[in-house]
Short mmCIF file of C-alpha atoms in Angstrom, two decimals:
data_model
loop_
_atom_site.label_atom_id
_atom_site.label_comp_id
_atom_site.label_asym_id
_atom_site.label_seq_id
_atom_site.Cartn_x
_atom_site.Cartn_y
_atom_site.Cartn_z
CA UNK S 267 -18.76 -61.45 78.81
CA UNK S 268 -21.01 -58.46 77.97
CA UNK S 269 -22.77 -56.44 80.41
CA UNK S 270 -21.33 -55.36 84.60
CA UNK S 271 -18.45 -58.11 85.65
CA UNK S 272 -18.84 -59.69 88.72
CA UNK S 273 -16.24 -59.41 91.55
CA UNK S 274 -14.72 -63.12 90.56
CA UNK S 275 -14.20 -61.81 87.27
CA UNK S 276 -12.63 -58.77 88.62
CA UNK S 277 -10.50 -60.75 90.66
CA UNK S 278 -9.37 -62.99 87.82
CA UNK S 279 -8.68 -59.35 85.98
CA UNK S 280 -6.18 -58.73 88.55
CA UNK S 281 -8.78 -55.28 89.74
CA UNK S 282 -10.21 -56.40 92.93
CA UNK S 283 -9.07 -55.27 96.04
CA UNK S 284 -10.41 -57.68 98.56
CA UNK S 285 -9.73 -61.68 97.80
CA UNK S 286 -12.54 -63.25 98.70
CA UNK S 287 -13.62 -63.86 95.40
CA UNK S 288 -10.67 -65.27 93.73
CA UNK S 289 -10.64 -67.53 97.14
CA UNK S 290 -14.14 -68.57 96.00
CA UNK S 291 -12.96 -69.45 92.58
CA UNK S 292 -9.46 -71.28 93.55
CA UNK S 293 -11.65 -73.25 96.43
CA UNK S 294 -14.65 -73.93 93.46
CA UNK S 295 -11.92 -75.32 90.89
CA UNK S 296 -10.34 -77.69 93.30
CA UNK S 297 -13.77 -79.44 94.14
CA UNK S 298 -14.08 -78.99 90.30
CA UNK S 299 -10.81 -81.05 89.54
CA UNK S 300 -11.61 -83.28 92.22
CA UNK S 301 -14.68 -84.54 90.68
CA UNK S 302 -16.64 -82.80 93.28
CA UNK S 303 -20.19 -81.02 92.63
CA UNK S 304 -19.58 -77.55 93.13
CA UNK S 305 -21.93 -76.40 96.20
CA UNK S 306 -22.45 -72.84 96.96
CA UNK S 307 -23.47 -73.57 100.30
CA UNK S 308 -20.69 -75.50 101.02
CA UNK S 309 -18.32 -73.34 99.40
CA UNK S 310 -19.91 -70.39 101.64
CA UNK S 311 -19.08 -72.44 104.66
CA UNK S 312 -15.50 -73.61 103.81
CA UNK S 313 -14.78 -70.03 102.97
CA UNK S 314 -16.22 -68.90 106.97
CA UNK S 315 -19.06 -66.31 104.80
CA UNK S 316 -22.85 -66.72 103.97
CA UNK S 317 -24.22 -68.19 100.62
CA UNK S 318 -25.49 -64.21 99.74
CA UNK S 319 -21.59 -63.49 100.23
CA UNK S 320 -20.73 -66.31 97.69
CA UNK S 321 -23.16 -64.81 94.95
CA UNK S 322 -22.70 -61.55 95.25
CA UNK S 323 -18.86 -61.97 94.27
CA UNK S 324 -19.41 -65.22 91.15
CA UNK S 325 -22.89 -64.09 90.42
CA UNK S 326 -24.01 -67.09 90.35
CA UNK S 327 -23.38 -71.31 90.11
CA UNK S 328 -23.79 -71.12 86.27
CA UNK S 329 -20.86 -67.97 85.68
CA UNK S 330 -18.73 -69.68 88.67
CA UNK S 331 -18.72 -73.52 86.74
CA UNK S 332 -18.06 -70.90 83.21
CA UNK S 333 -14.98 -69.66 84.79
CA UNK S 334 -13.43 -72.88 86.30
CA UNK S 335 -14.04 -74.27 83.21
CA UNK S 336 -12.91 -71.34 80.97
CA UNK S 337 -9.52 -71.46 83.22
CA UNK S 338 -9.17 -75.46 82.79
CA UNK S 339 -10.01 -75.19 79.05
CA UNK S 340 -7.49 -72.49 78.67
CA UNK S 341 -4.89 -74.05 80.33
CA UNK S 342 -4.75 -76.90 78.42
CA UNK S 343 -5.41 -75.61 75.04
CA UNK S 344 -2.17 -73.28 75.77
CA UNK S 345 0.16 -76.09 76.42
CA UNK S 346 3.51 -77.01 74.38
CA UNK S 347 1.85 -79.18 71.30
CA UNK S 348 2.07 -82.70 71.43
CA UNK S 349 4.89 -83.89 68.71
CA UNK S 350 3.73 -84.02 65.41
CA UNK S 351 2.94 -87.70 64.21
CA UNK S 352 2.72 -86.50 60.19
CA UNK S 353 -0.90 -86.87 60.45
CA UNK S 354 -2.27 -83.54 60.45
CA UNK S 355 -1.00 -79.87 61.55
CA UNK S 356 0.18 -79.06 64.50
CA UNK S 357 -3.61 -77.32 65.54
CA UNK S 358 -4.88 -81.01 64.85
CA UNK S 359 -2.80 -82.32 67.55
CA UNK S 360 -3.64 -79.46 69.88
CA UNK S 361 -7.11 -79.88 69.78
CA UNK S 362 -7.62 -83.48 69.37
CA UNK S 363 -5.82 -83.91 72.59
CA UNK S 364 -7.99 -81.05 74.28
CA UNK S 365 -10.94 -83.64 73.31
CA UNK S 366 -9.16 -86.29 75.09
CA UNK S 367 -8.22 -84.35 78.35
CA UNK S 368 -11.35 -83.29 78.55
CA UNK S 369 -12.93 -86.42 78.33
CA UNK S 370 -10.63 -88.19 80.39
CA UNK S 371 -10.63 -85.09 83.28
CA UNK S 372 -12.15 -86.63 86.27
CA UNK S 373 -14.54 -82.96 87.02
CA UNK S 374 -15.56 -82.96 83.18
CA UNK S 375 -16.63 -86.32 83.35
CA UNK S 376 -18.68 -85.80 86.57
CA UNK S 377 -20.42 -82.73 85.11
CA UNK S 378 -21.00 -84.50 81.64
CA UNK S 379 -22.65 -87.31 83.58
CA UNK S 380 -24.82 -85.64 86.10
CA UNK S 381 -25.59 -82.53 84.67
CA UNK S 382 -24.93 -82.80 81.35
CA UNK S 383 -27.64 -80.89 80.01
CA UNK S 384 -26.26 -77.85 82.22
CA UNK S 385 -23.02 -78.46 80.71
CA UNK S 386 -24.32 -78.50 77.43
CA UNK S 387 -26.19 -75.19 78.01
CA UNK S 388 -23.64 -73.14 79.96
CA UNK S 389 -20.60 -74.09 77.49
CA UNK S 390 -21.91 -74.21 73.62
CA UNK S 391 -24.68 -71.58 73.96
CA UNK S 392 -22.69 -67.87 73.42
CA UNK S 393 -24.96 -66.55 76.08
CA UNK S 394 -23.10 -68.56 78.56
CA UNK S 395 -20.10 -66.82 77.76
CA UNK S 396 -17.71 -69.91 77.89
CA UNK S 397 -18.22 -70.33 74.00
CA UNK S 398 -17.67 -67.11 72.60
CA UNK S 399 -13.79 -67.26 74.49
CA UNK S 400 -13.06 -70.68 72.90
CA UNK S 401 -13.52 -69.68 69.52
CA UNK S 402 -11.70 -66.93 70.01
CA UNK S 403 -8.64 -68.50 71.55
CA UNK S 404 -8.81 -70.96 68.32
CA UNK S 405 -8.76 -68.44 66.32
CA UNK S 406 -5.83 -66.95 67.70
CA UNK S 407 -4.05 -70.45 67.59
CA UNK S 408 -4.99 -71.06 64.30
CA UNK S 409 -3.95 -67.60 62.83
CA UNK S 410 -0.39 -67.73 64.69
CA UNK S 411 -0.26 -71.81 63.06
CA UNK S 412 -1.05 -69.98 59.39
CA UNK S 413 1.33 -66.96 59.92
CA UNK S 414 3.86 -69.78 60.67
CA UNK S 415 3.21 -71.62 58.26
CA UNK S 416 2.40 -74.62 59.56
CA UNK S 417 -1.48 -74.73 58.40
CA UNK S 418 -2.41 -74.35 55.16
CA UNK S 419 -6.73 -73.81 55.07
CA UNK S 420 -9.15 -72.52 52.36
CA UNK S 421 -11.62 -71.23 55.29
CA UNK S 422 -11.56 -68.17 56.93
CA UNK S 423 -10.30 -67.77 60.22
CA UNK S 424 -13.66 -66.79 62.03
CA UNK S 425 -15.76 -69.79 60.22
CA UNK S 426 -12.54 -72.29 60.73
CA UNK S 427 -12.59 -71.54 63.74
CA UNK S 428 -16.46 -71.94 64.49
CA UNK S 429 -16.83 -74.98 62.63
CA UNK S 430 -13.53 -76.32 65.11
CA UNK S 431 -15.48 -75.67 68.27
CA UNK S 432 -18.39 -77.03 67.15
CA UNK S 433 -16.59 -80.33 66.24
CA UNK S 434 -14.94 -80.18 69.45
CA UNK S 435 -18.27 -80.04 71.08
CA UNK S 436 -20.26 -82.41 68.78
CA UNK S 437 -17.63 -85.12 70.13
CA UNK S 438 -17.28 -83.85 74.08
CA UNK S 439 -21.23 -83.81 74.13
CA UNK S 440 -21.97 -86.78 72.39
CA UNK S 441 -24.05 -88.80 75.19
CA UNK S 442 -25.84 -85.74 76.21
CA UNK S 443 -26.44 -85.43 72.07
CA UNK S 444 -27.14 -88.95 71.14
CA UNK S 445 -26.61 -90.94 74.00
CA UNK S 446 -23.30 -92.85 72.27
CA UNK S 447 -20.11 -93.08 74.13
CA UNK S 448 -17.92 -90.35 73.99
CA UNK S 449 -14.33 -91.27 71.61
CA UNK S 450 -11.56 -88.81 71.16
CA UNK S 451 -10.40 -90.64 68.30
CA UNK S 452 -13.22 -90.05 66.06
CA UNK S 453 -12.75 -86.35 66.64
CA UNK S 454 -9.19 -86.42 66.07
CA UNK S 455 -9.94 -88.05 62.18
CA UNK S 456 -12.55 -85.05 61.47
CA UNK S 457 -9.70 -82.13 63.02
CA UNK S 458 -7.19 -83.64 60.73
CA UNK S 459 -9.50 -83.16 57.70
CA UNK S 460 -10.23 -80.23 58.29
CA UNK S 461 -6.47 -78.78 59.47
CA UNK S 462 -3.97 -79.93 56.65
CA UNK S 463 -0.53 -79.64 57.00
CA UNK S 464 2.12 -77.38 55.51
CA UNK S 465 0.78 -76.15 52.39
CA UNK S 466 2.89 -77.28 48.73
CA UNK S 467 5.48 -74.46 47.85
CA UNK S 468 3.69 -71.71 46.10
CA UNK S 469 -0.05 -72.68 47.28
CA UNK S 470 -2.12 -69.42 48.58
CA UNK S 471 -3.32 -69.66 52.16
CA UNK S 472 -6.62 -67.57 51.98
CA UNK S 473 -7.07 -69.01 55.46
CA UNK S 474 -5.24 -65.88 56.85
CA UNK S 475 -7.93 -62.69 55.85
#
């Protein structure tokens, strides 16, 4: 994120001296996992400090939720790949079952539902600072995948991997969109369009500049 970091992001830097923020986060992403509404007042009280304390070091609810999710999203999107079922690369696979964690993650579904237009806002927006990471991350995937050899695009790296997040979030968001349920399936079809396999012998992969 541009500008002065806050102490949680410090922390999560591995620069801060005193824990309290990194407590603040760890505490924060359990509620988050748990399905729990994240509460600064209630963190501030679990944690034995006042709510000022609790701001000062995640500057606020909005950059806290960014970070638990940016550490969740992460996580996941770094995993072994799932094995390849001959439908699409090996990217497809990773991200089509990042849709379906997601949707299936018992916090993500509680934040979708109640404050889904917060979610919406804090995680596709690049002022949030959640987006700009997660198109950089699939960039990186999807560059090692073509330097492999194991994807074979015409698009760019930077717009493939803009046009991926935004399918990715077109499918997570879709009741806060359109109101229709949520299906990681129909995301899965549109990532395997768009991420072919292998390329033939001999076929360019201008995905890679």
């Amino acid at each position: 994120m541009a500008g002065t970091s806050t102490p949680l992001q410090r922390s999560l830097a591995g620069s801060a001296a005193r824990p309290g923020a990194l407590d603040a986060f760890l505490l924060a992403r359990r509620r988050f996992q748990a399905g729990e509404r994240i509460d600064m007042q209630a963190l501030a009280a679990e944690l034995g400090v006042n709510r000022a304390t609790v701001y000062r070091w995640v500057g606020s609810r909005e950059l806290l939720l960014c970070e638990v999710v940016w550490s969740l999203t992460e996580r996941t999107l770094r995993r072994e790949p799932p094995a390849a079922d001959g439908s699409g690369s090996r990217l497809a696979a990773v991200l089509s079952r990042f849709v379906t964690d997601t949707l299936a993650h018992r916090g993500m579904r509680r934040f979708l539902e109640e404050e889904g237009e917060c979610a919406l806002r804090l995680l596709t927006l690049s002022s949030g600072g959640f987006q700009p990471r997660l198109v950089g991350l699939v960039r990186e995937l999807a560059a090692a995948e073509t330097a492999a050899g194991r994807l074979a695009s015409p698009i760019p790296l930077d717009d493939l991997a803009y046009t991926l997040v935004r399918v990715i979030e077109s499918y997570v968001y879709l009741r806060t969109i359109t109101g229709e349920e949520p299906d990681g399936t129909r995301a899965a079809r549109v990532l395997q369009a768009l991420l072919p396999g292998p390329a033939d012998p001999g076929r360019s992969r201008p995905g890679r500049t």
